PDB file of C-alpha atoms in Angstrom:
ATOM      1  CA  UNK J   1     -27.792  17.088  15.173  1.00 60.00           C
ATOM      2  CA  UNK J   2     -25.406  17.175  12.236  1.00 73.00           C
ATOM      3  CA  UNK J   3     -22.485  14.762  12.286  1.00 75.00           C
ATOM      4  CA  UNK J   4     -19.170  15.617  10.685  1.00 82.00           C
ATOM      5  CA  UNK J   5     -17.875  13.598   7.726  1.00 84.00           C
ATOM      6  CA  UNK J   6     -15.152  12.261  10.026  1.00 83.00           C
ATOM      7  CA  UNK J   7     -17.664  10.816  12.507  1.00 84.00           C
ATOM      8  CA  UNK J   8     -19.767   9.385   9.676  1.00 90.00           C
ATOM      9  CA  UNK J   9     -16.654   7.782   8.209  1.00 88.00           C
ATOM     10  CA  UNK J  10     -15.679   6.297  11.563  1.00 88.00           C
ATOM     11  CA  UNK J  11     -19.155   4.881  12.100  1.00 91.00           C
ATOM     12  CA  UNK J  12     -19.496   3.306   8.665  1.00 93.00           C
ATOM     13  CA  UNK J  13     -16.007   1.750   8.735  1.00 90.00           C
ATOM     14  CA  UNK J  14     -16.636   0.412  12.246  1.00 91.00           C
ATOM     15  CA  UNK J  15     -19.940  -1.190  11.229  1.00 93.00           C
ATOM     16  CA  UNK J  16     -18.311  -2.629   8.106  1.00 92.00           C
ATOM     17  CA  UNK J  17     -15.521  -4.134  10.217  1.00 90.00           C
ATOM     18  CA  UNK J  18     -18.075  -5.835  12.468  1.00 90.00           C
ATOM     19  CA  UNK J  19     -19.931  -7.249   9.455  1.00 90.00           C
ATOM     20  CA  UNK J  20     -16.811  -8.417   7.616  1.00 86.00           C
ATOM     21  CA  UNK J  21     -15.385 -10.012  10.779  1.00 85.00           C
ATOM     22  CA  UNK J  22     -18.103 -12.684  10.579  1.00 85.00           C
ATOM     23  CA  UNK J  23     -16.319 -14.431   7.681  1.00 81.00           C
ATOM     24  CA  UNK J  24     -14.699 -16.855  10.120  1.00 77.00           C
ATOM     25  CA  UNK J  25     -18.106 -17.849  11.478  1.00 82.00           C
ATOM     26  CA  UNK J  26     -19.344 -18.560   7.960  1.00 84.00           C
ATOM     27  CA  UNK J  27     -16.405 -20.831   7.162  1.00 79.00           C
ATOM     28  CA  UNK J  28     -17.068 -22.751  10.383  1.00 80.00           C
ATOM     29  CA  UNK J  29     -20.719 -23.313   9.530  1.00 87.00           C
ATOM     30  CA  UNK J  30     -20.352 -24.681   5.999  1.00 87.00           C
ATOM     31  CA  UNK J  31     -18.545 -27.601   4.383  1.00 87.00           C
ATOM     32  CA  UNK J  32     -17.263 -25.850   1.259  1.00 88.00           C
ATOM     33  CA  UNK J  33     -13.883 -25.163  -0.261  1.00 88.00           C
ATOM     34  CA  UNK J  34     -12.754 -21.546  -0.556  1.00 85.00           C
ATOM     35  CA  UNK J  35     -13.583 -21.239  -4.278  1.00 89.00           C
ATOM     36  CA  UNK J  36     -17.161 -22.444  -3.766  1.00 92.00           C
ATOM     37  CA  UNK J  37     -17.641 -20.119  -0.796  1.00 91.00           C
ATOM     38  CA  UNK J  38     -16.395 -17.171  -2.839  1.00 89.00           C
ATOM     39  CA  UNK J  39     -18.634 -18.126  -5.762  1.00 93.00           C
ATOM     40  CA  UNK J  40     -21.874 -18.373  -3.788  1.00 93.00           C
ATOM     41  CA  UNK J  41     -21.073 -15.401  -1.562  1.00 90.00           C
ATOM     42  CA  UNK J  42     -20.433 -13.273  -4.627  1.00 90.00           C
ATOM     43  CA  UNK J  43     -23.539 -14.518  -6.428  1.00 91.00           C
ATOM     44  CA  UNK J  44     -25.870 -13.698  -3.567  1.00 92.00           C
ATOM     45  CA  UNK J  45     -24.174 -10.541  -2.351  1.00 89.00           C
ATOM     46  CA  UNK J  46     -23.663  -9.104  -5.825  1.00 90.00           C
ATOM     47  CA  UNK J  47     -27.070 -10.098  -7.171  1.00 88.00           C
ATOM     48  CA  UNK J  48     -28.998  -8.612  -4.256  1.00 87.00           C
ATOM     49  CA  UNK J  49     -26.968  -5.409  -4.229  1.00 87.00           C
ATOM     50  CA  UNK J  50     -27.152  -4.798  -7.981  1.00 90.00           C
ATOM     51  CA  UNK J  51     -30.818  -5.824  -8.152  1.00 89.00           C
ATOM     52  CA  UNK J  52     -31.663  -3.362  -5.383  1.00 86.00           C
ATOM     53  CA  UNK J  53     -29.865  -0.582  -7.240  1.00 88.00           C
ATOM     54  CA  UNK J  54     -31.642  -1.374 -10.520  1.00 89.00           C
ATOM     55  CA  UNK J  55     -35.076  -1.657  -8.913  1.00 89.00           C
ATOM     56  CA  UNK J  56     -34.898   1.361  -6.608  1.00 85.00           C
ATOM     57  CA  UNK J  57     -33.052   3.765  -8.899  1.00 86.00           C
ATOM     58  CA  UNK J  58     -32.585   2.303 -12.389  1.00 88.00           C
ATOM     59  CA  UNK J  59     -31.463   5.542 -14.026  1.00 90.00           C
ATOM     60  CA  UNK J  60     -28.997   6.306 -11.249  1.00 90.00           C
ATOM     61  CA  UNK J  61     -27.681   2.740 -11.414  1.00 90.00           C
ATOM     62  CA  UNK J  62     -26.975   3.078 -15.124  1.00 91.00           C
ATOM     63  CA  UNK J  63     -25.273   6.428 -14.574  1.00 92.00           C
ATOM     64  CA  UNK J  64     -23.190   4.972 -11.756  1.00 91.00           C
ATOM     65  CA  UNK J  65     -22.061   2.084 -13.937  1.00 92.00           C
ATOM     66  CA  UNK J  66     -20.803   4.350 -16.715  1.00 91.00           C
ATOM     67  CA  UNK J  67     -19.375   6.773 -14.143  1.00 91.00           C
ATOM     68  CA  UNK J  68     -17.012   4.209 -12.636  1.00 90.00           C
ATOM     69  CA  UNK J  69     -14.138   5.043 -14.956  1.00 89.00           C
ATOM     70  CA  UNK J  70     -10.611   3.658 -14.495  1.00 92.00           C
ATOM     71  CA  UNK J  71     -10.477   4.462 -10.736  1.00 91.00           C
ATOM     72  CA  UNK J  72     -13.796   2.729 -10.097  1.00 92.00           C
ATOM     73  CA  UNK J  73     -12.832  -0.385 -12.023  1.00 95.00           C
ATOM     74  CA  UNK J  74      -9.473  -0.435 -10.261  1.00 95.00           C
ATOM     75  CA  UNK J  75     -11.310  -0.373  -6.925  1.00 93.00           C
ATOM     76  CA  UNK J  76     -13.562  -3.226  -8.076  1.00 93.00           C
ATOM     77  CA  UNK J  77     -10.583  -5.340  -9.144  1.00 95.00           C
ATOM     78  CA  UNK J  78      -8.593  -4.633  -5.977  1.00 95.00           C
ATOM     79  CA  UNK J  79     -11.565  -5.442  -3.756  1.00 92.00           C
ATOM     80  CA  UNK J  80     -12.247  -8.654  -5.655  1.00 93.00           C
ATOM     81  CA  UNK J  81      -8.611  -9.691  -5.374  1.00 94.00           C
ATOM     82  CA  UNK J  82      -8.455  -8.911  -1.647  1.00 92.00           C
ATOM     83  CA  UNK J  83     -11.523 -11.043  -0.902  1.00 88.00           C
ATOM     84  CA  UNK J  84     -10.155 -13.963  -2.942  1.00 90.00           C
ATOM     85  CA  UNK J  85      -6.776 -13.708  -1.220  1.00 92.00           C
ATOM     86  CA  UNK J  86      -8.453 -13.494   2.209  1.00 86.00           C
ATOM     87  CA  UNK J  87     -10.702 -16.539   1.974  1.00 83.00           C
ATOM     88  CA  UNK J  88      -8.008 -18.626   0.273  1.00 86.00           C
ATOM     89  CA  UNK J  89      -5.408 -17.583   2.854  1.00 85.00           C
ATOM     90  CA  UNK J  90      -7.680 -18.807   5.651  1.00 77.00           C
ATOM     91  CA  UNK J  91      -7.586 -22.253   4.025  1.00 78.00           C
ATOM     92  CA  UNK J  92      -3.827 -22.243   3.333  1.00 80.00           C
ATOM     93  CA  UNK J  93      -2.364 -20.923   6.573  1.00 76.00           C
ATOM     94  CA  UNK J  94      -3.377 -20.386  10.192  1.00 70.00           C
ATOM     95  CA  UNK J  95      -5.952 -17.763  11.129  1.00 68.00           C
ATOM     96  CA  UNK J  96      -3.315 -16.366  13.481  1.00 66.00           C
ATOM     97  CA  UNK J  97      -0.897 -15.718  10.619  1.00 72.00           C
ATOM     98  CA  UNK J  98      -3.610 -13.974   8.585  1.00 77.00           C
ATOM     99  CA  UNK J  99      -4.501 -11.804  11.595  1.00 72.00           C
ATOM    100  CA  UNK J 100      -0.954 -10.707  12.343  1.00 71.00           C
ATOM    101  CA  UNK J 101      -0.207  -9.940   8.683  1.00 77.00           C
ATOM    102  CA  UNK J 102      -3.424  -7.926   8.252  1.00 78.00           C
ATOM    103  CA  UNK J 103      -2.561  -5.998  11.424  1.00 73.00           C
ATOM    104  CA  UNK J 104       0.209  -4.325   9.414  1.00 76.00           C
ATOM    105  CA  UNK J 105      -2.447  -2.679   7.215  1.00 78.00           C
ATOM    106  CA  UNK J 106      -2.268   0.705   9.015  1.00 77.00           C
ATOM    107  CA  UNK J 107       1.441   0.971   8.235  1.00 78.00           C
ATOM    108  CA  UNK J 108       0.974  -0.109   4.621  1.00 82.00           C
ATOM    109  CA  UNK J 109      -1.872   2.400   4.245  1.00 82.00           C
ATOM    110  CA  UNK J 110       0.209   5.131   5.886  1.00 80.00           C
ATOM    111  CA  UNK J 111       3.081   4.475   3.476  1.00 81.00           C
ATOM    112  CA  UNK J 112       0.828   4.518   0.411  1.00 85.00           C
ATOM    113  CA  UNK J 113      -0.972   7.607   1.704  1.00 83.00           C
ATOM    114  CA  UNK J 114       2.316   9.441   2.183  1.00 81.00           C
ATOM    115  CA  UNK J 115       3.800   8.579  -1.211  1.00 82.00           C
ATOM    116  CA  UNK J 116       0.628   8.696  -3.320  1.00 82.00           C
ATOM    117  CA  UNK J 117      -1.529  11.313  -1.573  1.00 80.00           C
ATOM    118  CA  UNK J 118       1.120  13.289   0.359  1.00 80.00           C
ATOM    119  CA  UNK J 119      -0.909  12.637   3.533  1.00 76.00           C
ATOM    120  CA  UNK J 120       1.388  12.597   6.527  1.00 76.00           C
ATOM    121  CA  UNK J 121      -0.119  10.374   9.257  1.00 72.00           C
ATOM    122  CA  UNK J 122      -0.340  11.931  12.694  1.00 74.00           C
ATOM    123  CA  UNK J 123       1.814  10.730  15.558  1.00 75.00           C
ATOM    124  CA  UNK J 124      -1.271   9.518  17.402  1.00 76.00           C
ATOM    125  CA  UNK J 125      -2.322   7.296  14.495  1.00 74.00           C
ATOM    126  CA  UNK J 126       1.144   5.742  14.269  1.00 78.00           C
ATOM    127  CA  UNK J 127       1.302   5.108  18.032  1.00 80.00           C
ATOM    128  CA  UNK J 128      -2.189   3.586  18.000  1.00 78.00           C
ATOM    129  CA  UNK J 129      -1.232   1.403  15.028  1.00 76.00           C
ATOM    130  CA  UNK J 130       1.860   0.153  16.865  1.00 82.00           C
ATOM    131  CA  UNK J 131      -0.235  -0.612  19.944  1.00 81.00           C
ATOM    132  CA  UNK J 132      -2.815  -2.469  17.846  1.00 77.00           C
ATOM    133  CA  UNK J 133      -0.074  -4.482  16.139  1.00 77.00           C
ATOM    134  CA  UNK J 134       1.413  -5.368  19.526  1.00 80.00           C
ATOM    135  CA  UNK J 135      -2.014  -6.463  20.740  1.00 77.00           C
ATOM    136  CA  UNK J 136      -2.537  -8.745  17.752  1.00 72.00           C
ATOM    137  CA  UNK J 137       0.970 -10.175  18.176  1.00 74.00           C
ATOM    138  CA  UNK J 138       0.143 -10.899  21.814  1.00 73.00           C
ATOM    139  CA  UNK J 139      -3.127 -12.557  20.801  1.00 66.00           C
ATOM    140  CA  UNK J 140      -1.652 -14.980  18.309  1.00 62.00           C
ATOM    141  CA  UNK J 141       1.808 -15.491  19.784  1.00 63.00           C
ATOM    142  CA  UNK J 142       3.929 -17.347  17.268  1.00 50.00           C
ATOM    143  CA  UNK J 143       0.750 -18.209  15.357  1.00 52.00           C
ATOM    144  CA  UNK J 144       1.477 -21.923  15.224  1.00 51.00           C
ATOM    145  CA  UNK J 145       2.443 -23.508  11.941  1.00 52.00           C
ATOM    146  CA  UNK J 146       1.346 -21.719   8.837  1.00 59.00           C
ATOM    147  CA  UNK J 147       1.755 -22.236   5.130  1.00 73.00           C
ATOM    148  CA  UNK J 148       4.137 -19.952   3.274  1.00 77.00           C
ATOM    149  CA  UNK J 149       1.758 -19.664   0.308  1.00 85.00           C
ATOM    150  CA  UNK J 150      -1.126 -18.706   2.600  1.00 83.00           C
ATOM    151  CA  UNK J 151       1.048 -16.099   4.313  1.00 81.00           C
ATOM    152  CA  UNK J 152       1.934 -14.674   0.898  1.00 88.00           C
ATOM    153  CA  UNK J 153      -1.771 -14.438   0.012  1.00 90.00           C
ATOM    154  CA  UNK J 154      -2.424 -12.596   3.283  1.00 85.00           C
ATOM    155  CA  UNK J 155       0.301 -10.090   2.356  1.00 86.00           C
ATOM    156  CA  UNK J 156      -1.313  -9.550  -1.054  1.00 93.00           C
ATOM    157  CA  UNK J 157      -4.718  -9.089   0.616  1.00 92.00           C
ATOM    158  CA  UNK J 158      -3.293  -6.433   2.931  1.00 88.00           C
ATOM    159  CA  UNK J 159      -1.703  -4.548   0.030  1.00 92.00           C
ATOM    160  CA  UNK J 160      -4.931  -4.682  -1.999  1.00 94.00           C
ATOM    161  CA  UNK J 161      -7.021  -3.353   0.895  1.00 90.00           C
ATOM    162  CA  UNK J 162      -4.538  -0.547   1.537  1.00 89.00           C
ATOM    163  CA  UNK J 163      -4.610   0.468  -2.134  1.00 93.00           C
ATOM    164  CA  UNK J 164      -8.424   0.347  -2.095  1.00 91.00           C
ATOM    165  CA  UNK J 165      -8.461   2.771   0.845  1.00 87.00           C
ATOM    166  CA  UNK J 166      -6.085   5.069  -1.030  1.00 90.00           C
ATOM    167  CA  UNK J 167      -8.192   5.084  -4.205  1.00 91.00           C
ATOM    168  CA  UNK J 168     -11.441   5.722  -2.321  1.00 88.00           C
ATOM    169  CA  UNK J 169      -9.780   8.624  -0.532  1.00 85.00           C
ATOM    170  CA  UNK J 170      -8.361  10.001  -3.790  1.00 88.00           C
ATOM    171  CA  UNK J 171     -11.573   9.528  -5.821  1.00 90.00           C
ATOM    172  CA  UNK J 172     -14.423  10.090  -3.304  1.00 87.00           C
ATOM    173  CA  UNK J 173     -17.074  10.384  -6.030  1.00 88.00           C
ATOM    174  CA  UNK J 174     -16.691   6.741  -7.051  1.00 89.00           C
ATOM    175  CA  UNK J 175     -20.137   5.016  -6.892  1.00 89.00           C
ATOM    176  CA  UNK J 176     -19.768   2.927  -3.745  1.00 85.00           C
ATOM    177  CA  UNK J 177     -22.635   0.438  -3.981  1.00 86.00           C
ATOM    178  CA  UNK J 178     -22.075  -0.171  -7.687  1.00 91.00           C
ATOM    179  CA  UNK J 179     -18.407  -0.883  -6.970  1.00 91.00           C
ATOM    180  CA  UNK J 180     -19.299  -3.315  -4.181  1.00 88.00           C
ATOM    181  CA  UNK J 181     -21.849  -5.139  -6.332  1.00 90.00           C
ATOM    182  CA  UNK J 182     -19.512  -5.486  -9.292  1.00 93.00           C
ATOM    183  CA  UNK J 183     -16.702  -6.685  -7.011  1.00 92.00           C
ATOM    184  CA  UNK J 184     -18.939  -9.452  -5.700  1.00 90.00           C
ATOM    185  CA  UNK J 185     -19.939 -10.566  -9.197  1.00 91.00           C
ATOM    186  CA  UNK J 186     -16.332 -10.476 -10.407  1.00 93.00           C
ATOM    187  CA  UNK J 187     -15.355 -12.687  -7.480  1.00 91.00           C
ATOM    188  CA  UNK J 188     -17.912 -15.272  -8.581  1.00 93.00           C
ATOM    189  CA  UNK J 189     -16.755 -15.204 -12.198  1.00 93.00           C
ATOM    190  CA  UNK J 190     -13.081 -15.567 -11.289  1.00 92.00           C
ATOM    191  CA  UNK J 191     -13.629 -18.476  -8.885  1.00 92.00           C
ATOM    192  CA  UNK J 192     -16.240 -20.355 -10.949  1.00 92.00           C
ATOM    193  CA  UNK J 193     -13.689 -22.522 -12.846  1.00 92.00           C
ATOM    194  CA  UNK J 194     -12.311 -23.757  -9.500  1.00 90.00           C
ATOM    195  CA  UNK J 195     -15.615 -24.081  -7.623  1.00 92.00           C
ATOM    196  CA  UNK J 196     -18.147 -26.902  -7.324  1.00 92.00           C
ATOM    197  CA  UNK J 197     -21.309 -24.868  -6.677  1.00 92.00           C
ATOM    198  CA  UNK J 198     -23.823 -27.594  -7.560  1.00 90.00           C
ATOM    199  CA  UNK J 199     -22.185 -30.063  -5.176  1.00 90.00           C
ATOM    200  CA  UNK J 200     -22.810 -27.823  -2.158  1.00 90.00           C
ATOM    201  CA  UNK J 201     -25.607 -28.673   0.265  1.00 92.00           C
ATOM    202  CA  UNK J 202     -28.716 -26.493   0.147  1.00 93.00           C
ATOM    203  CA  UNK J 203     -28.334 -25.546   3.798  1.00 93.00           C
ATOM    204  CA  UNK J 204     -24.746 -24.460   3.243  1.00 93.00           C
ATOM    205  CA  UNK J 205     -25.767 -22.347   0.253  1.00 93.00           C
ATOM    206  CA  UNK J 206     -28.426 -20.643   2.386  1.00 93.00           C
ATOM    207  CA  UNK J 207     -25.862 -19.831   5.086  1.00 92.00           C
ATOM    208  CA  UNK J 208     -23.416 -18.411   2.551  1.00 92.00           C
ATOM    209  CA  UNK J 209     -26.264 -16.399   1.001  1.00 92.00           C
ATOM    210  CA  UNK J 210     -27.075 -14.845   4.378  1.00 90.00           C
ATOM    211  CA  UNK J 211     -23.484 -13.897   5.056  1.00 89.00           C
ATOM    212  CA  UNK J 212     -22.963 -12.858   1.438  1.00 88.00           C
ATOM    213  CA  UNK J 213     -25.801 -10.346   1.545  1.00 87.00           C
ATOM    214  CA  UNK J 214     -25.365  -8.880   5.027  1.00 84.00           C
ATOM    215  CA  UNK J 215     -21.796  -9.693   6.019  1.00 84.00           C
ATOM    216  CA  UNK J 216     -20.120  -9.113   2.667  1.00 82.00           C
ATOM    217  CA  UNK J 217     -22.177  -6.909   0.332  1.00 83.00           C
ATOM    218  CA  UNK J 218     -23.341  -4.366   2.905  1.00 84.00           C
ATOM    219  CA  UNK J 219     -20.084  -4.614   4.843  1.00 88.00           C
ATOM    220  CA  UNK J 220     -18.037  -3.898   1.742  1.00 84.00           C
ATOM    221  CA  UNK J 221     -20.335  -1.071   0.677  1.00 85.00           C
ATOM    222  CA  UNK J 222     -19.984   0.613   4.073  1.00 89.00           C
ATOM    223  CA  UNK J 223     -16.214   0.155   4.005  1.00 88.00           C
ATOM    224  CA  UNK J 224     -15.877   1.781   0.589  1.00 85.00           C
ATOM    225  CA  UNK J 225     -18.162   4.633   1.654  1.00 88.00           C
ATOM    226  CA  UNK J 226     -16.331   5.293   4.909  1.00 89.00           C
ATOM    227  CA  UNK J 227     -12.897   5.077   3.287  1.00 86.00           C
ATOM    228  CA  UNK J 228     -13.763   8.188   1.261  1.00 86.00           C
ATOM    229  CA  UNK J 229     -14.092  10.211   4.463  1.00 87.00           C
ATOM    230  CA  UNK J 230     -11.081   9.047   6.493  1.00 85.00           C
ATOM    231  CA  UNK J 231      -7.307   9.104   6.091  1.00 82.00           C
ATOM    232  CA  UNK J 232      -6.185   5.659   4.858  1.00 80.00           C
ATOM    233  CA  UNK J 233      -4.229   4.910   8.038  1.00 76.00           C
ATOM    234  CA  UNK J 234      -7.338   5.439  10.186  1.00 81.00           C
ATOM    235  CA  UNK J 235      -9.502   3.250   7.964  1.00 83.00           C
ATOM    236  CA  UNK J 236      -6.930   0.476   8.301  1.00 81.00           C
ATOM    237  CA  UNK J 237      -6.581   1.055  12.049  1.00 80.00           C
ATOM    238  CA  UNK J 238     -10.296   0.540  12.634  1.00 84.00           C
ATOM    239  CA  UNK J 239     -10.112  -2.504  10.370  1.00 82.00           C
ATOM    240  CA  UNK J 240      -7.578  -3.977  12.806  1.00 78.00           C
ATOM    241  CA  UNK J 241     -10.534  -4.589  15.139  1.00 82.00           C
ATOM    242  CA  UNK J 242     -11.222  -7.632  12.964  1.00 81.00           C
ATOM    243  CA  UNK J 243      -8.477  -9.467  14.880  1.00 74.00           C
ATOM    244  CA  UNK J 244     -10.250  -9.496  18.277  1.00 78.00           C
ATOM    245  CA  UNK J 245     -13.783  -9.562  16.832  1.00 83.00           C
ATOM    246  CA  UNK J 246     -13.358 -12.729  14.747  1.00 78.00           C
ATOM    247  CA  UNK J 247     -12.473 -15.005  17.711  1.00 75.00           C
ATOM    248  CA  UNK J 248     -15.128 -13.257  19.820  1.00 81.00           C
ATOM    249  CA  UNK J 249     -17.913 -14.361  17.455  1.00 84.00           C
ATOM    250  CA  UNK J 250     -16.533 -17.910  17.442  1.00 77.00           C
ATOM    251  CA  UNK J 251     -16.513 -17.923  21.246  1.00 79.00           C
ATOM    252  CA  UNK J 252     -20.069 -16.595  21.474  1.00 83.00           C
ATOM    253  CA  UNK J 253     -21.539 -18.907  18.827  1.00 83.00           C
ATOM    254  CA  UNK J 254     -19.476 -22.072  19.220  1.00 78.00           C
ATOM    255  CA  UNK J 255     -18.490 -21.766  22.887  1.00 74.00           C
ATOM    256  CA  UNK J 256     -14.804 -22.078  22.060  1.00 68.00           C
ATOM    257  CA  UNK J 257     -12.831 -20.873  25.042  1.00 70.00           C
ATOM    258  CA  UNK J 258     -10.497 -17.922  24.694  1.00 65.00           C
ATOM    259  CA  UNK J 259      -7.311 -18.055  26.723  1.00 68.00           C
ATOM    260  CA  UNK J 260      -6.203 -15.140  28.871  1.00 75.00           C
ATOM    261  CA  UNK J 261      -3.492 -14.018  26.443  1.00 72.00           C
ATOM    262  CA  UNK J 262      -5.995 -13.808  23.588  1.00 67.00           C
ATOM    263  CA  UNK J 263      -8.379 -11.720  25.671  1.00 75.00           C
ATOM    264  CA  UNK J 264      -5.607  -9.393  26.855  1.00 80.00           C
ATOM    265  CA  UNK J 265      -4.310  -8.933  23.315  1.00 76.00           C
ATOM    266  CA  UNK J 266      -7.802  -8.249  22.023  1.00 73.00           C
ATOM    267  CA  UNK J 267      -8.347  -5.695  24.776  1.00 79.00           C
ATOM    268  CA  UNK J 268      -5.120  -3.926  23.759  1.00 80.00           C
ATOM    269  CA  UNK J 269      -6.308  -3.665  20.146  1.00 76.00           C
ATOM    270  CA  UNK J 270      -9.734  -2.351  21.138  1.00 76.00           C
ATOM    271  CA  UNK J 271      -8.226   0.121  23.616  1.00 81.00           C
ATOM    272  CA  UNK J 272      -5.712   1.411  21.059  1.00 80.00           C
ATOM    273  CA  UNK J 273      -8.407   2.058  18.469  1.00 75.00           C
ATOM    274  CA  UNK J 274     -10.929   3.546  20.900  1.00 78.00           C
ATOM    275  CA  UNK J 275      -8.447   5.865  22.628  1.00 79.00           C
ATOM    276  CA  UNK J 276      -7.133   7.146  19.322  1.00 75.00           C
ATOM    277  CA  UNK J 277     -10.614   7.741  17.917  1.00 73.00           C
ATOM    278  CA  UNK J 278     -11.815   9.530  21.060  1.00 75.00           C
ATOM    279  CA  UNK J 279      -8.684  11.686  21.181  1.00 75.00           C
ATOM    280  CA  UNK J 280      -9.031  12.573  17.512  1.00 72.00           C
ATOM    281  CA  UNK J 281     -12.715  13.484  17.875  1.00 69.00           C
ATOM    282  CA  UNK J 282     -11.867  15.695  20.867  1.00 74.00           C
ATOM    283  CA  UNK J 283      -9.031  17.360  18.939  1.00 73.00           C
ATOM    284  CA  UNK J 284     -11.268  18.046  15.949  1.00 69.00           C
ATOM    285  CA  UNK J 285     -14.027  19.426  18.197  1.00 68.00           C
ATOM    286  CA  UNK J 286     -11.520  21.772  19.853  1.00 71.00           C
ATOM    287  CA  UNK J 287     -10.226  22.972  16.478  1.00 67.00           C
ATOM    288  CA  UNK J 288     -13.784  23.562  15.247  1.00 64.00           C
ATOM    289  CA  UNK J 289     -14.697  25.527  18.382  1.00 61.00           C
ATOM    290  CA  UNK J 290     -11.533  27.619  18.102  1.00 62.00           C
ATOM    291  CA  UNK J 291     -12.301  28.414  14.481  1.00 59.00           C
TER     292      UNK J 291
END
């Protein structure tokens, strides 16, 4: 059975969202500041990813590196910046504020897609994005007290991720895994002056290594791959599932109770994404059959 690029894109972005949503679990498990987390996560994630590329296909890895070009390096820099903004924002403002700000990503992506790629988002995608935003707003309520600087970082993260989606859509031949590996290494280099890597406990480093390899490196690689195959607004819409998934993992692993409002809001987000995706797949199948 041959799957369409659209279905492959949906699947890879969904899996990447699940993997990247575990960042909150990692920060709960370790006693590190944001700079040290970013350093070790980048070291392990980037080293494993780049080493695998060099060992399994050394010639292809070298070609991919020199094939990055300005778009590829722009993607690397934007991805690095978004990860730094994200982890730092979690330490400077409430998780609720970060969630509600990131939930605007579909609209930011739609705006960039319209002005930069002339892609007009469908009515269904806009309605689903509004429903997802309403669900996140219901989940977090007022969001408690948050820091203005942390909120600003969350806004920058959202803009960087939206621009990354746009560039991957515009330049689909960009080497995905090479971009993800370089982004991880760049994150380590940028945060090293502010980190205290040798002061971290061995157990904490091992935990960050695990999440850095599987949660970050592979998650980011899948996201960049899937973003090539989907309209930017849909990539961001699926990414909005991070809002209900992050507290779900905390509840499952740390037995932290979720109140009814949080569960209802999370259900709204999941329903909005699922209904839109199913409707879009059905529409595309009908168009293919008619053709």
